[in-house]
PDB file of C-alpha atoms in Angstrom:
ATOM      1  CA  MET A1277    -153.965  49.437  37.054  1.00 49.00           C
ATOM      2  CA  SER A1278    -153.465  47.908  34.101  1.00 54.00           C
ATOM      3  CA  ALA A1279    -155.552  44.912  34.639  1.00 53.00           C
ATOM      4  CA  GLY A1280    -158.593  46.674  36.211  1.00 53.00           C
ATOM      5  CA  ARG A1281    -158.498  48.837  33.014  1.00 54.00           C
ATOM      6  CA  SER A1282    -158.510  45.638  31.146  1.00 53.00           C
ATOM      7  CA  ALA A1283    -161.294  44.383  33.581  1.00 49.00           C
ATOM      8  CA  ALA A1284    -163.424  47.250  32.634  1.00 48.00           C
ATOM      9  CA  TRP A1285    -162.858  46.943  28.613  1.00 48.00           C
ATOM     10  CA  LEU A1286    -163.983  43.095  29.401  1.00 48.00           C
ATOM     11  CA  LEU A1287    -167.228  44.059  31.055  1.00 45.00           C
ATOM     12  CA  LEU A1288    -168.055  46.766  28.470  1.00 48.00           C
ATOM     13  CA  LEU A1289    -167.733  44.358  25.683  1.00 51.00           C
ATOM     14  CA  VAL A1290    -169.316  41.461  27.550  1.00 45.00           C
ATOM     15  CA  ILE A1291    -172.427  43.111  29.209  1.00 44.00           C
ATOM     16  CA  PRO A1292    -174.058  43.581  25.617  1.00 50.00           C
ATOM     17  CA  VAL A1293    -173.419  40.466  24.447  1.00 46.00           C
ATOM     18  CA  GLY A1294    -174.974  38.895  27.722  1.00 45.00           C
ATOM     19  CA  PHE A1295    -177.854  41.298  27.020  1.00 41.00           C
ATOM     20  CA  THR A1296    -178.566  40.274  23.375  1.00 48.00           C
ATOM     21  CA  GLY A1297    -178.478  36.486  24.488  1.00 47.00           C
ATOM     22  CA  VAL A1298    -180.926  37.222  27.730  1.00 40.00           C
ATOM     23  CA  TRP A1299    -183.016  39.027  25.305  1.00 44.00           C
ATOM     24  CA  GLN A1300    -183.114  36.089  22.394  1.00 51.00           C
ATOM     25  CA  LEU A1301    -183.711  33.408  25.006  1.00 43.00           C
ATOM     26  CA  GLN A1302    -186.554  35.308  26.237  1.00 46.00           C
ATOM     27  CA  ARG A1303    -188.263  35.614  22.982  1.00 52.00           C
ATOM     28  CA  LYS A1304    -187.637  31.993  22.214  1.00 49.00           C
ATOM     29  CA  ILE A1305    -189.291  31.005  25.632  1.00 41.00           C
ATOM     30  CA  SER A1306    -192.472  33.447  24.432  1.00 46.00           C
ATOM     31  CA  GLY A1307    -192.960  31.696  21.166  1.00 50.00           C
ATOM     32  CA  GLN A1308    -192.577  28.291  22.747  1.00 45.00           C
ATOM     33  CA  ARG A1309    -195.055  29.419  25.249  1.00 44.00           C
ATOM     34  CA  ALA A1310    -197.655  30.371  22.391  1.00 47.00           C
ATOM     35  CA  GLU A1311    -196.739  27.376  20.230  1.00 46.00           C
ATOM     36  CA  MET A1312    -197.358  25.428  23.445  1.00 41.00           C
ATOM     37  CA  ASN A1313    -200.997  27.139  24.360  1.00 48.00           C
ATOM     38  CA  GLN A1314    -201.938  26.655  20.522  1.00 47.00           C
ATOM     39  CA  GLU A1315    -201.057  23.197  20.479  1.00 40.00           C
ATOM     40  CA  GLN A1316    -203.078  22.666  23.726  1.00 49.00           C
ATOM     41  CA  ASP A1317    -206.148  23.445  22.027  1.00 48.00           C
ATOM     42  CA  GLU A1318    -205.185  21.521  18.781  1.00 41.00           C
ATOM     43  CA  VAL A1319    -204.200  18.331  20.588  1.00 37.00           C
ATOM     44  CA  LEU A1320    -207.317  18.008  22.683  1.00 53.00           C
ATOM     45  CA  VAL A1321    -209.326  15.177  22.611  1.00 55.00           C
ATOM     46  CA  ARG A1322    -211.931  15.465  20.572  1.00 61.00           C
ATOM     47  CA  SER A1323    -213.896  12.347  20.489  1.00 66.00           C
ATOM     48  CA  PRO A1324    -216.575  11.900  23.174  1.00 65.00           C
ATOM     49  CA  LYS A1325    -216.863   7.979  22.613  1.00 65.00           C
ATOM     50  CA  LEU A1326    -212.921   7.678  22.976  1.00 65.00           C
ATOM     51  CA  MET A1327    -213.056   9.947  26.438  1.00 63.00           C
ATOM     52  CA  LYS A1328    -216.290   7.709  27.601  1.00 63.00           C
ATOM     53  CA  LEU A1329    -214.281   4.340  27.095  1.00 59.00           C
ATOM     54  CA  VAL A1330    -211.475   5.485  28.902  1.00 60.00           C
ATOM     55  CA  THR A1331    -212.842   7.290  32.038  1.00 67.00           C
ATOM     56  CA  LEU A1332    -215.471   4.688  32.469  1.00 60.00           C
ATOM     57  CA  GLU A1333    -216.501   4.863  36.039  1.00 70.00           C
ATOM     58  CA  TYR A1334    -214.982   8.126  36.189  1.00 73.00           C
ATOM     59  CA  GLY A1335    -216.944  10.051  33.464  1.00 73.00           C
ATOM     60  CA  THR A1336    -218.801  12.607  35.795  1.00 87.00           C
ATOM     61  CA  LEU A1337    -215.421  13.433  37.225  1.00 87.00           C
ATOM     62  CA  ALA A1338    -214.055  13.893  33.607  1.00 83.00           C
ATOM     63  CA  ALA A1339    -216.908  16.092  32.311  1.00 87.00           C
ATOM     64  CA  ASP A1340    -216.129  18.569  35.451  1.00 89.00           C
ATOM     65  CA  ILE A1341    -212.714  18.599  33.992  1.00 88.00           C
ATOM     66  CA  TYR A1342    -213.934  19.678  31.028  1.00 86.00           C
ATOM     67  CA  TRP A1343    -216.417  21.922  31.262  1.00 90.00           C
ATOM     68  CA  THR A1344    -213.696  23.539  33.683  1.00 90.00           C
ATOM     69  CA  ARG A1345    -211.378  23.983  30.881  1.00 90.00           C
ATOM     70  CA  ALA A1346    -214.012  25.066  28.344  1.00 88.00           C
ATOM     71  CA  VAL A1347    -214.739  27.873  30.764  1.00 87.00           C
ATOM     72  CA  GLN A1348    -211.323  28.562  31.196  1.00 88.00           C
ATOM     73  CA  TYR A1349    -210.825  28.380  27.335  1.00 85.00           C
ATOM     74  CA  TYR A1350    -213.961  30.624  26.602  1.00 82.00           C
ATOM     75  CA  GLY A1351    -212.711  33.486  29.700  1.00 81.00           C
ATOM     76  CA  GLY A1352    -208.692  32.878  28.617  1.00 79.00           C
ATOM     77  CA  LYS A1353    -209.637  33.905  24.638  1.00 72.00           C
ATOM     78  CA  ARG A1354    -211.815  37.303  25.965  1.00 64.00           C
ATOM     79  CA  LEU A1355    -209.377  38.628  28.291  1.00 61.00           C
ATOM     80  CA  GLY A1356    -206.685  38.276  25.164  1.00 54.00           C
ATOM     81  CA  GLN A1357    -209.242  39.464  22.631  1.00 63.00           C
ATOM     82  CA  ASP A1358    -208.831  36.197  20.519  1.00 63.00           C
ATOM     83  CA  THR A1359    -212.404  35.689  18.481  1.00 66.00           C
ATOM     84  CA  ASN A1360    -210.920  31.724  17.549  1.00 75.00           C
ATOM     85  CA  LEU A1361    -212.926  29.548  19.523  1.00 83.00           C
ATOM     86  CA  GLU A1362    -212.503  26.790  17.277  1.00 85.00           C
ATOM     87  CA  SER A1363    -212.027  24.249  20.353  1.00 84.00           C
ATOM     88  CA  LEU A1364    -214.925  25.579  22.109  1.00 90.00           C
ATOM     89  CA  TRP A1365    -217.411  23.186  20.807  1.00 91.00           C
ATOM     90  CA  PRO A1366    -215.462  20.191  20.981  1.00 90.00           C
ATOM     91  CA  LEU A1367    -214.917  20.787  24.843  1.00 91.00           C
ATOM     92  CA  LEU A1368    -218.322  21.400  25.417  1.00 94.00           C
ATOM     93  CA  ASP A1369    -219.068  18.220  23.363  1.00 92.00           C
ATOM     94  CA  VAL A1370    -217.180  15.879  25.377  1.00 90.00           C
ATOM     95  CA  ALA A1371    -218.323  17.527  28.576  1.00 92.00           C
ATOM     96  CA  THR A1372    -222.061  16.862  28.033  1.00 94.00           C
ATOM     97  CA  THR A1373    -221.372  13.409  26.567  1.00 91.00           C
ATOM     98  CA  LEU A1374    -219.775  12.464  29.731  1.00 90.00           C
ATOM     99  CA  ASP A1375    -222.337  14.038  32.187  1.00 94.00           C
ATOM    100  CA  PRO A1376    -225.419  14.057  30.033  1.00 95.00           C
ATOM    101  CA  ASN A1377    -226.683  15.949  33.255  1.00 96.00           C
ATOM    102  CA  LEU A1378    -224.409  18.698  33.499  1.00 96.00           C
ATOM    103  CA  ILE A1379    -226.934  21.553  33.216  1.00 96.00           C
ATOM    104  CA  PRO A1380    -224.170  24.455  33.387  1.00 95.00           C
ATOM    105  CA  ALA A1381    -222.422  22.860  30.208  1.00 96.00           C
ATOM    106  CA  TYR A1382    -225.671  23.150  28.193  1.00 97.00           C
ATOM    107  CA  ARG A1383    -226.782  26.757  29.574  1.00 95.00           C
ATOM    108  CA  PHE A1384    -223.673  28.689  29.562  1.00 93.00           C
ATOM    109  CA  GLY A1385    -222.304  26.753  26.888  1.00 95.00           C
ATOM    110  CA  ALA A1386    -224.914  27.270  24.514  1.00 96.00           C
ATOM    111  CA  THR A1387    -224.792  31.219  25.560  1.00 92.00           C
ATOM    112  CA  PHE A1388    -220.658  31.080  24.598  1.00 91.00           C
ATOM    113  CA  LEU A1389    -221.504  29.182  21.464  1.00 94.00           C
ATOM    114  CA  SER A1390    -224.475  31.596  19.946  1.00 93.00           C
ATOM    115  CA  GLN A1391    -223.050  34.771  20.993  1.00 88.00           C
ATOM    116  CA  PRO A1392    -221.645  36.804  18.157  1.00 85.00           C
ATOM    117  CA  GLU A1393    -217.982  37.584  17.605  1.00 82.00           C
ATOM    118  CA  PRO A1394    -216.218  38.714  19.220  1.00 77.00           C
ATOM    119  CA  ARG A1395    -218.469  37.722  22.737  1.00 80.00           C
ATOM    120  CA  GLY A1396    -218.745  34.298  21.371  1.00 86.00           C
ATOM    121  CA  ALA A1397    -218.207  31.532  18.683  1.00 89.00           C
ATOM    122  CA  GLY A1398    -220.710  32.741  16.364  1.00 91.00           C
ATOM    123  CA  ARG A1399    -222.247  29.446  16.514  1.00 95.00           C
ATOM    124  CA  PRO A1400    -226.050  29.211  17.144  1.00 96.00           C
ATOM    125  CA  ASP A1401    -226.295  26.379  15.216  1.00 96.00           C
ATOM    126  CA  ARG A1402    -223.897  24.679  17.390  1.00 97.00           C
ATOM    127  CA  ALA A1403    -225.918  26.278  20.361  1.00 97.00           C
ATOM    128  CA  ILE A1404    -229.143  24.527  19.214  1.00 98.00           C
ATOM    129  CA  GLN A1405    -227.587  21.148  18.844  1.00 97.00           C
ATOM    130  CA  LEU A1406    -226.268  21.534  22.566  1.00 97.00           C
ATOM    131  CA  LEU A1407    -229.524  22.526  23.916  1.00 98.00           C
ATOM    132  CA  ARG A1408    -231.196  20.036  22.138  1.00 97.00           C
ATOM    133  CA  ARG A1409    -229.031  17.318  23.586  1.00 97.00           C
ATOM    134  CA  GLY A1410    -229.720  18.533  27.029  1.00 97.00           C
ATOM    135  CA  ILE A1411    -233.495  18.487  26.433  1.00 97.00           C
ATOM    136  CA  ASP A1412    -233.113  15.001  25.383  1.00 97.00           C
ATOM    137  CA  ALA A1413    -231.548  14.073  28.412  1.00 97.00           C
ATOM    138  CA  ASN A1414    -233.161  16.155  30.931  1.00 97.00           C
ATOM    139  CA  PRO A1415    -236.870  16.351  28.935  1.00 95.00           C
ATOM    140  CA  GLU A1416    -238.210  18.203  32.235  1.00 95.00           C
ATOM    141  CA  TYR A1417    -235.995  20.996  32.828  1.00 97.00           C
ATOM    142  CA  TRP A1418    -237.977  24.066  31.345  1.00 97.00           C
ATOM    143  CA  ARG A1419    -235.273  26.605  31.626  1.00 96.00           C
ATOM    144  CA  PHE A1420    -233.647  24.665  28.304  1.00 97.00           C
ATOM    145  CA  TYR A1421    -236.793  25.885  26.364  1.00 97.00           C
ATOM    146  CA  GLN A1422    -236.022  29.668  27.822  1.00 95.00           C
ATOM    147  CA  ASP A1423    -232.639  29.116  26.204  1.00 96.00           C
ATOM    148  CA  LEU A1424    -233.693  27.686  23.085  1.00 97.00           C
ATOM    149  CA  GLY A1425    -236.072  30.264  22.315  1.00 95.00           C
ATOM    150  CA  ASN A1426    -233.362  32.880  23.160  1.00 94.00           C
ATOM    151  CA  VAL A1427    -230.847  31.199  20.385  1.00 96.00           C
ATOM    152  CA  TYR A1428    -233.821  31.686  17.957  1.00 95.00           C
ATOM    153  CA  TYR A1429    -235.026  35.122  18.829  1.00 91.00           C
ATOM    154  CA  LEU A1430    -231.423  37.065  19.209  1.00 89.00           C
ATOM    155  CA  ASN A1431    -229.458  35.146  16.981  1.00 91.00           C
ATOM    156  CA  LEU A1432    -231.681  33.842  14.221  1.00 93.00           C
ATOM    157  CA  LYS A1433    -234.809  36.073  14.178  1.00 90.00           C
ATOM    158  CA  ASP A1434    -236.695  33.328  13.825  1.00 93.00           C
ATOM    159  CA  TYR A1435    -239.656  34.194  15.941  1.00 90.00           C
ATOM    160  CA  PRO A1436    -241.802  31.013  15.088  1.00 91.00           C
ATOM    161  CA  ARG A1437    -239.209  29.340  16.658  1.00 94.00           C
ATOM    162  CA  ALA A1438    -238.794  31.149  19.348  1.00 93.00           C
ATOM    163  CA  GLY A1439    -242.327  30.843  20.365  1.00 91.00           C
ATOM    164  CA  GLU A1440    -242.547  27.573  19.718  1.00 93.00           C
ATOM    165  CA  ALA A1441    -239.800  26.806  21.920  1.00 95.00           C
ATOM    166  CA  TYR A1442    -240.963  28.936  24.926  1.00 93.00           C
ATOM    167  CA  LEU A1443    -244.672  27.972  24.487  1.00 91.00           C
ATOM    168  CA  GLU A1444    -243.301  23.922  24.737  1.00 95.00           C
ATOM    169  CA  GLY A1445    -241.174  24.581  28.017  1.00 95.00           C
ATOM    170  CA  SER A1446    -244.218  26.521  29.677  1.00 92.00           C
ATOM    171  CA  ARG A1447    -245.852  23.129  29.374  1.00 92.00           C
ATOM    172  CA  LYS A1448    -243.130  21.671  31.631  1.00 95.00           C
ATOM    173  CA  PRO A1449    -243.666  21.199  35.547  1.00 94.00           C
ATOM    174  CA  GLY A1450    -242.568  24.418  37.473  1.00 94.00           C
ATOM    175  CA  ALA A1451    -242.475  26.406  34.354  1.00 93.00           C
ATOM    176  CA  ALA A1452    -242.398  30.165  35.073  1.00 90.00           C
ATOM    177  CA  PRO A1453    -245.853  32.141  34.009  1.00 85.00           C
ATOM    178  CA  TRP A1454    -243.892  34.629  32.057  1.00 86.00           C
ATOM    179  CA  MET A1455    -243.141  31.298  29.682  1.00 90.00           C
ATOM    180  CA  LYS A1456    -246.809  31.604  27.785  1.00 88.00           C
ATOM    181  CA  VAL A1457    -246.305  35.309  27.775  1.00 81.00           C
ATOM    182  CA  MET A1458    -243.302  35.161  26.049  1.00 84.00           C
ATOM    183  CA  ALA A1459    -244.418  32.539  23.591  1.00 88.00           C
ATOM    184  CA  ALA A1460    -247.319  34.907  22.683  1.00 80.00           C
ATOM    185  CA  ARG A1461    -245.238  38.071  22.039  1.00 79.00           C
ATOM    186  CA  PHE A1462    -243.050  35.694  19.879  1.00 82.00           C
ATOM    187  CA  LEU A1463    -245.501  34.019  17.809  1.00 80.00           C
ATOM    188  CA  GLU A1464    -248.063  37.604  17.602  1.00 72.00           C
ATOM    189  CA  LYS A1465    -245.648  40.361  17.285  1.00 70.00           C
ATOM    190  CA  GLY A1466    -242.111  38.788  16.300  1.00 71.00           C
ATOM    191  CA  GLU A1467    -239.559  41.504  17.114  1.00 69.00           C
ATOM    192  CA  SER A1468    -240.579  44.426  19.099  1.00 72.00           C
ATOM    193  CA  ARG A1469    -238.644  47.242  21.603  1.00 80.00           C
ATOM    194  CA  GLU A1470    -241.059  45.999  24.406  1.00 81.00           C
ATOM    195  CA  THR A1471    -240.597  42.027  23.680  1.00 78.00           C
ATOM    196  CA  ALA A1472    -236.718  42.569  23.598  1.00 79.00           C
ATOM    197  CA  VAL A1473    -236.763  44.458  26.911  1.00 84.00           C
ATOM    198  CA  MET A1474    -239.042  41.719  28.615  1.00 81.00           C
ATOM    199  CA  LEU A1475    -236.240  39.196  27.774  1.00 79.00           C
ATOM    200  CA  TRP A1476    -233.199  41.219  28.494  1.00 82.00           C
ATOM    201  CA  SER A1477    -234.837  42.187  31.695  1.00 87.00           C
ATOM    202  CA  GLU A1478    -235.688  38.344  32.767  1.00 82.00           C
ATOM    203  CA  LEU A1479    -232.320  37.189  31.672  1.00 79.00           C
ATOM    204  CA  PHE A1480    -230.534  40.120  33.653  1.00 86.00           C
ATOM    205  CA  GLN A1481    -232.422  39.280  36.760  1.00 86.00           C
ATOM    206  CA  SER A1482    -232.063  35.564  36.564  1.00 80.00           C
ATOM    207  CA  SER A1483    -228.415  35.149  35.077  1.00 76.00           C
ATOM    208  CA  THR A1484    -225.593  34.428  37.472  1.00 78.00           C
ATOM    209  CA  ASP A1485    -223.021  34.654  34.948  1.00 75.00           C
ATOM    210  CA  THR A1486    -221.551  37.632  35.065  1.00 82.00           C
ATOM    211  CA  ALA A1487    -220.526  37.783  31.048  1.00 76.00           C
ATOM    212  CA  ILE A1488    -224.660  37.103  30.692  1.00 75.00           C
ATOM    213  CA  LYS A1489    -225.497  39.639  33.152  1.00 84.00           C
ATOM    214  CA  GLN A1490    -223.261  42.602  31.392  1.00 85.00           C
ATOM    215  CA  ASN A1491    -224.590  41.398  27.752  1.00 79.00           C
ATOM    216  CA  ALA A1492    -228.172  42.013  29.156  1.00 83.00           C
ATOM    217  CA  ARG A1493    -227.404  45.131  30.920  1.00 90.00           C
ATOM    218  CA  SER A1494    -225.978  46.152  27.807  1.00 88.00           C
ATOM    219  CA  ASN A1495    -228.813  45.480  25.625  1.00 84.00           C
ATOM    220  CA  LEU A1496    -231.348  47.060  28.093  1.00 90.00           C
ATOM    221  CA  GLU A1497    -229.431  50.177  28.014  1.00 93.00           C
ATOM    222  CA  LEU A1498    -229.060  50.481  24.532  1.00 91.00           C
ATOM    223  CA  LEU A1499    -232.857  49.943  24.066  1.00 89.00           C
ATOM    224  CA  ARG A1500    -233.342  52.702  26.419  1.00 93.00           C
ATOM    225  CA  THR A1501    -231.642  54.906  24.458  1.00 94.00           C
ATOM    226  CA  ASP A1502    -233.708  54.053  21.267  1.00 91.00           C
ATOM    227  CA  GLU A1503    -236.770  55.251  23.141  1.00 93.00           C
ATOM    228  CA  ASP A1504    -235.180  58.426  24.102  1.00 95.00           C
ATOM    229  CA  ILE A1505    -233.496  59.042  20.785  1.00 95.00           C
ATOM    230  CA  ASP A1506    -237.639  58.145  18.949  1.00 94.00           C
ATOM    231  CA  HIS A1507    -238.767  60.677  21.606  1.00 94.00           C
ATOM    232  CA  LEU A1508    -235.809  63.696  21.008  1.00 96.00           C
ATOM    233  CA  ASN A1509    -236.484  62.882  17.121  1.00 95.00           C
ATOM    234  CA  GLU A1510    -239.872  63.886  17.265  1.00 95.00           C
ATOM    235  CA  ALA A1511    -239.079  67.069  19.035  1.00 95.00           C
ATOM    236  CA  VAL A1512    -236.150  67.365  16.271  1.00 95.00           C
ATOM    237  CA  LYS A1513    -239.523  67.497  13.914  1.00 95.00           C
ATOM    238  CA  GLN A1514    -241.274  70.049  15.773  1.00 95.00           C
ATOM    239  CA  TYR A1515    -238.153  72.191  15.523  1.00 95.00           C
ATOM    240  CA  ALA A1516    -237.874  72.001  12.035  1.00 94.00           C
ATOM    241  CA  ALA A1517    -241.497  72.562  11.152  1.00 94.00           C
ATOM    242  CA  LYS A1518    -241.429  76.372  13.701  1.00 93.00           C
ATOM    243  CA  THR A1519    -238.011  77.450  12.184  1.00 94.00           C
ATOM    244  CA  GLY A1520    -237.428  75.601   8.926  1.00 94.00           C
ATOM    245  CA  ARG A1521    -234.354  74.007   9.611  1.00 93.00           C
ATOM    246  CA  SER A1522    -233.059  71.195  11.547  1.00 92.00           C
ATOM    247  CA  PRO A1523    -231.561  72.115  15.235  1.00 94.00           C
ATOM    248  CA  LYS A1524    -227.609  72.206  15.916  1.00 92.00           C
ATOM    249  CA  SER A1525    -227.701  71.227  19.201  1.00 93.00           C
ATOM    250  CA  MET A1526    -229.815  70.060  22.419  1.00 94.00           C
ATOM    251  CA  ARG A1527    -229.482  73.309  23.820  1.00 93.00           C
ATOM    252  CA  GLU A1528    -231.761  74.747  20.728  1.00 94.00           C
ATOM    253  CA  LEU A1529    -234.266  72.149  21.302  1.00 94.00           C
ATOM    254  CA  VAL A1530    -234.647  72.993  25.222  1.00 94.00           C
ATOM    255  CA  GLN A1531    -234.514  76.913  24.638  1.00 93.00           C
ATOM    256  CA  ALA A1532    -237.455  76.394  22.084  1.00 93.00           C
ATOM    257  CA  GLY A1533    -239.240  74.748  24.993  1.00 94.00           C
ATOM    258  CA  LEU A1534    -239.435  71.379  23.181  1.00 94.00           C
ATOM    259  CA  ILE A1535    -237.692  69.108  25.895  1.00 93.00           C
ATOM    260  CA  ALA A1536    -237.196  70.326  29.444  1.00 89.00           C
ATOM    261  CA  GLY A1537    -233.225  69.743  29.291  1.00 89.00           C
ATOM    262  CA  GLU A1538    -230.224  68.392  28.504  1.00 90.00           C
ATOM    263  CA  PRO A1539    -231.275  64.832  28.123  1.00 94.00           C
ATOM    264  CA  VAL A1540    -228.524  61.873  28.949  1.00 95.00           C
ATOM    265  CA  ASP A1541    -228.076  58.140  28.058  1.00 95.00           C
ATOM    266  CA  PRO A1542    -228.202  55.565  30.594  1.00 95.00           C
ATOM    267  CA  ARG A1543    -224.360  56.305  31.018  1.00 94.00           C
ATOM    268  CA  GLY A1544    -224.943  60.096  32.069  1.00 95.00           C
ATOM    269  CA  VAL A1545    -223.615  61.119  28.608  1.00 95.00           C
ATOM    270  CA  PRO A1546    -225.572  63.867  26.933  1.00 95.00           C
ATOM    271  CA  TYR A1547    -227.042  63.150  23.755  1.00 96.00           C
ATOM    272  CA  VAL A1548    -226.298  65.240  20.468  1.00 95.00           C
ATOM    273  CA  ILE A1549    -227.411  66.231  17.233  1.00 95.00           C
ATOM    274  CA  ALA A1550    -225.639  64.645  14.234  1.00 93.00           C
ATOM    275  CA  ARG A1551    -224.500  66.004  11.341  1.00 90.00           C
ATOM    276  CA  ASP A1552    -228.016  64.878   9.596  1.00 89.00           C
ATOM    277  CA  GLY A1553    -229.894  66.646  12.171  1.00 91.00           C
ATOM    278  CA  LYS A1554    -230.694  63.688  13.976  1.00 93.00           C
ATOM    279  CA  ALA A1555    -230.143  63.073  17.664  1.00 95.00           C
ATOM    280  CA  GLN A1556    -227.523  59.998  18.649  1.00 94.00           C
ATOM    281  CA  ILE A1557    -225.519  58.581  20.869  1.00 95.00           C
ATOM    282  CA  SER A1558    -222.528  60.478  21.714  1.00 94.00           C
ATOM    283  CA  ASP A1559    -219.184  59.009  20.580  1.00 91.00           C
ATOM    284  CA  LYS A1560    -217.938  60.023  24.202  1.00 93.00           C
ATOM    285  CA  SER A1561    -220.472  57.779  25.463  1.00 94.00           C
ATOM    286  CA  PRO A1562    -219.148  54.082  26.564  1.00 91.00           C
ATOM    287  CA  LEU A1563    -222.524  52.808  24.853  1.00 91.00           C
ATOM    288  CA  HIS A1564    -221.302  54.459  21.387  1.00 88.00           C
ATOM    289  CA  LYS A1565    -218.391  51.619  21.315  1.00 82.00           C
ATOM    290  CA  GLU A1566    -220.675  49.142  22.735  1.00 80.00           C
ATOM    291  CA  GLU A1567    -223.399  49.565  20.175  1.00 78.00           C
ATOM    292  CA  SER A1568    -221.326  48.183  17.485  1.00 68.00           C
ATOM    293  CA  ILE A1569    -221.278  44.843  19.454  1.00 64.00           C
ATOM    294  CA  TYR A1570    -224.313  44.569  20.914  1.00 62.00           C
ATOM    295  CA  ARG A1571    -226.491  45.254  18.196  1.00 59.00           C
ATOM    296  CA  ARG A1572    -225.866  42.251  16.172  1.00 48.00           C
ATOM    297  CA  ALA A1573    -227.263  40.342  18.962  1.00 43.00           C
ATOM    298  CA  LEU A1574    -230.762  41.666  18.585  1.00 38.00           C
TER     299      LEU A1574
END
């Protein structure tokens, strides 16, 4: 009986110590794993010339590996909500040097680079550099001029250069007829809602990448809200002219016969009247959160 009690007391003393040891071990392992992941980014071979010399006839295979690594790196950073994409350019640099004809690396790589943080690296300059390299290696591929024009238009607001890129691409064999249309719009009108809708619609329809399609979809929805809000604010002005005050809710506009019914945004959430008396997206709508992110791309 005494021996049993002694064993029980021993277990009571040992178990907490054991749990503490396991916890410390787990913490150490987690820390080492994080350090290892960081090292994988930092230890990356960043010299394209060196990799080209080392891989020799296996350069194309090595390029595919580097491109796959770039996609995984970008995806992993986005899932982990990490905005540090410092290693993205070296990965793309090596991949496209090893295989100058690796079309997806130029196209999607430029998108990853040019998109503002936190959706991308916020480096449109690198995106342009990458696309120029792609054009030099694949001069007849007209889609590169489309991508180049998009970076100038969406990220740099440089409408003349965007128009020039589209115009040059429109002269390439097999280029879509709308390339000339978009070139004219960029060169004549610069930034306009109609131009932006055309651009994002084409991107949404032509892209096979999920992230790019989601980006285009969100921007199209936000452009639609801009149009809706413009119409609603016209009704707000009419209401104020009739009553001498701004409306406090959409219901007042409906009751005054200025709008047919309670309007909703593309996600199905009703618009609201803000404190300043103007219409806006409801803070309950998913678009309210996306607005602060995606607006930087316009």
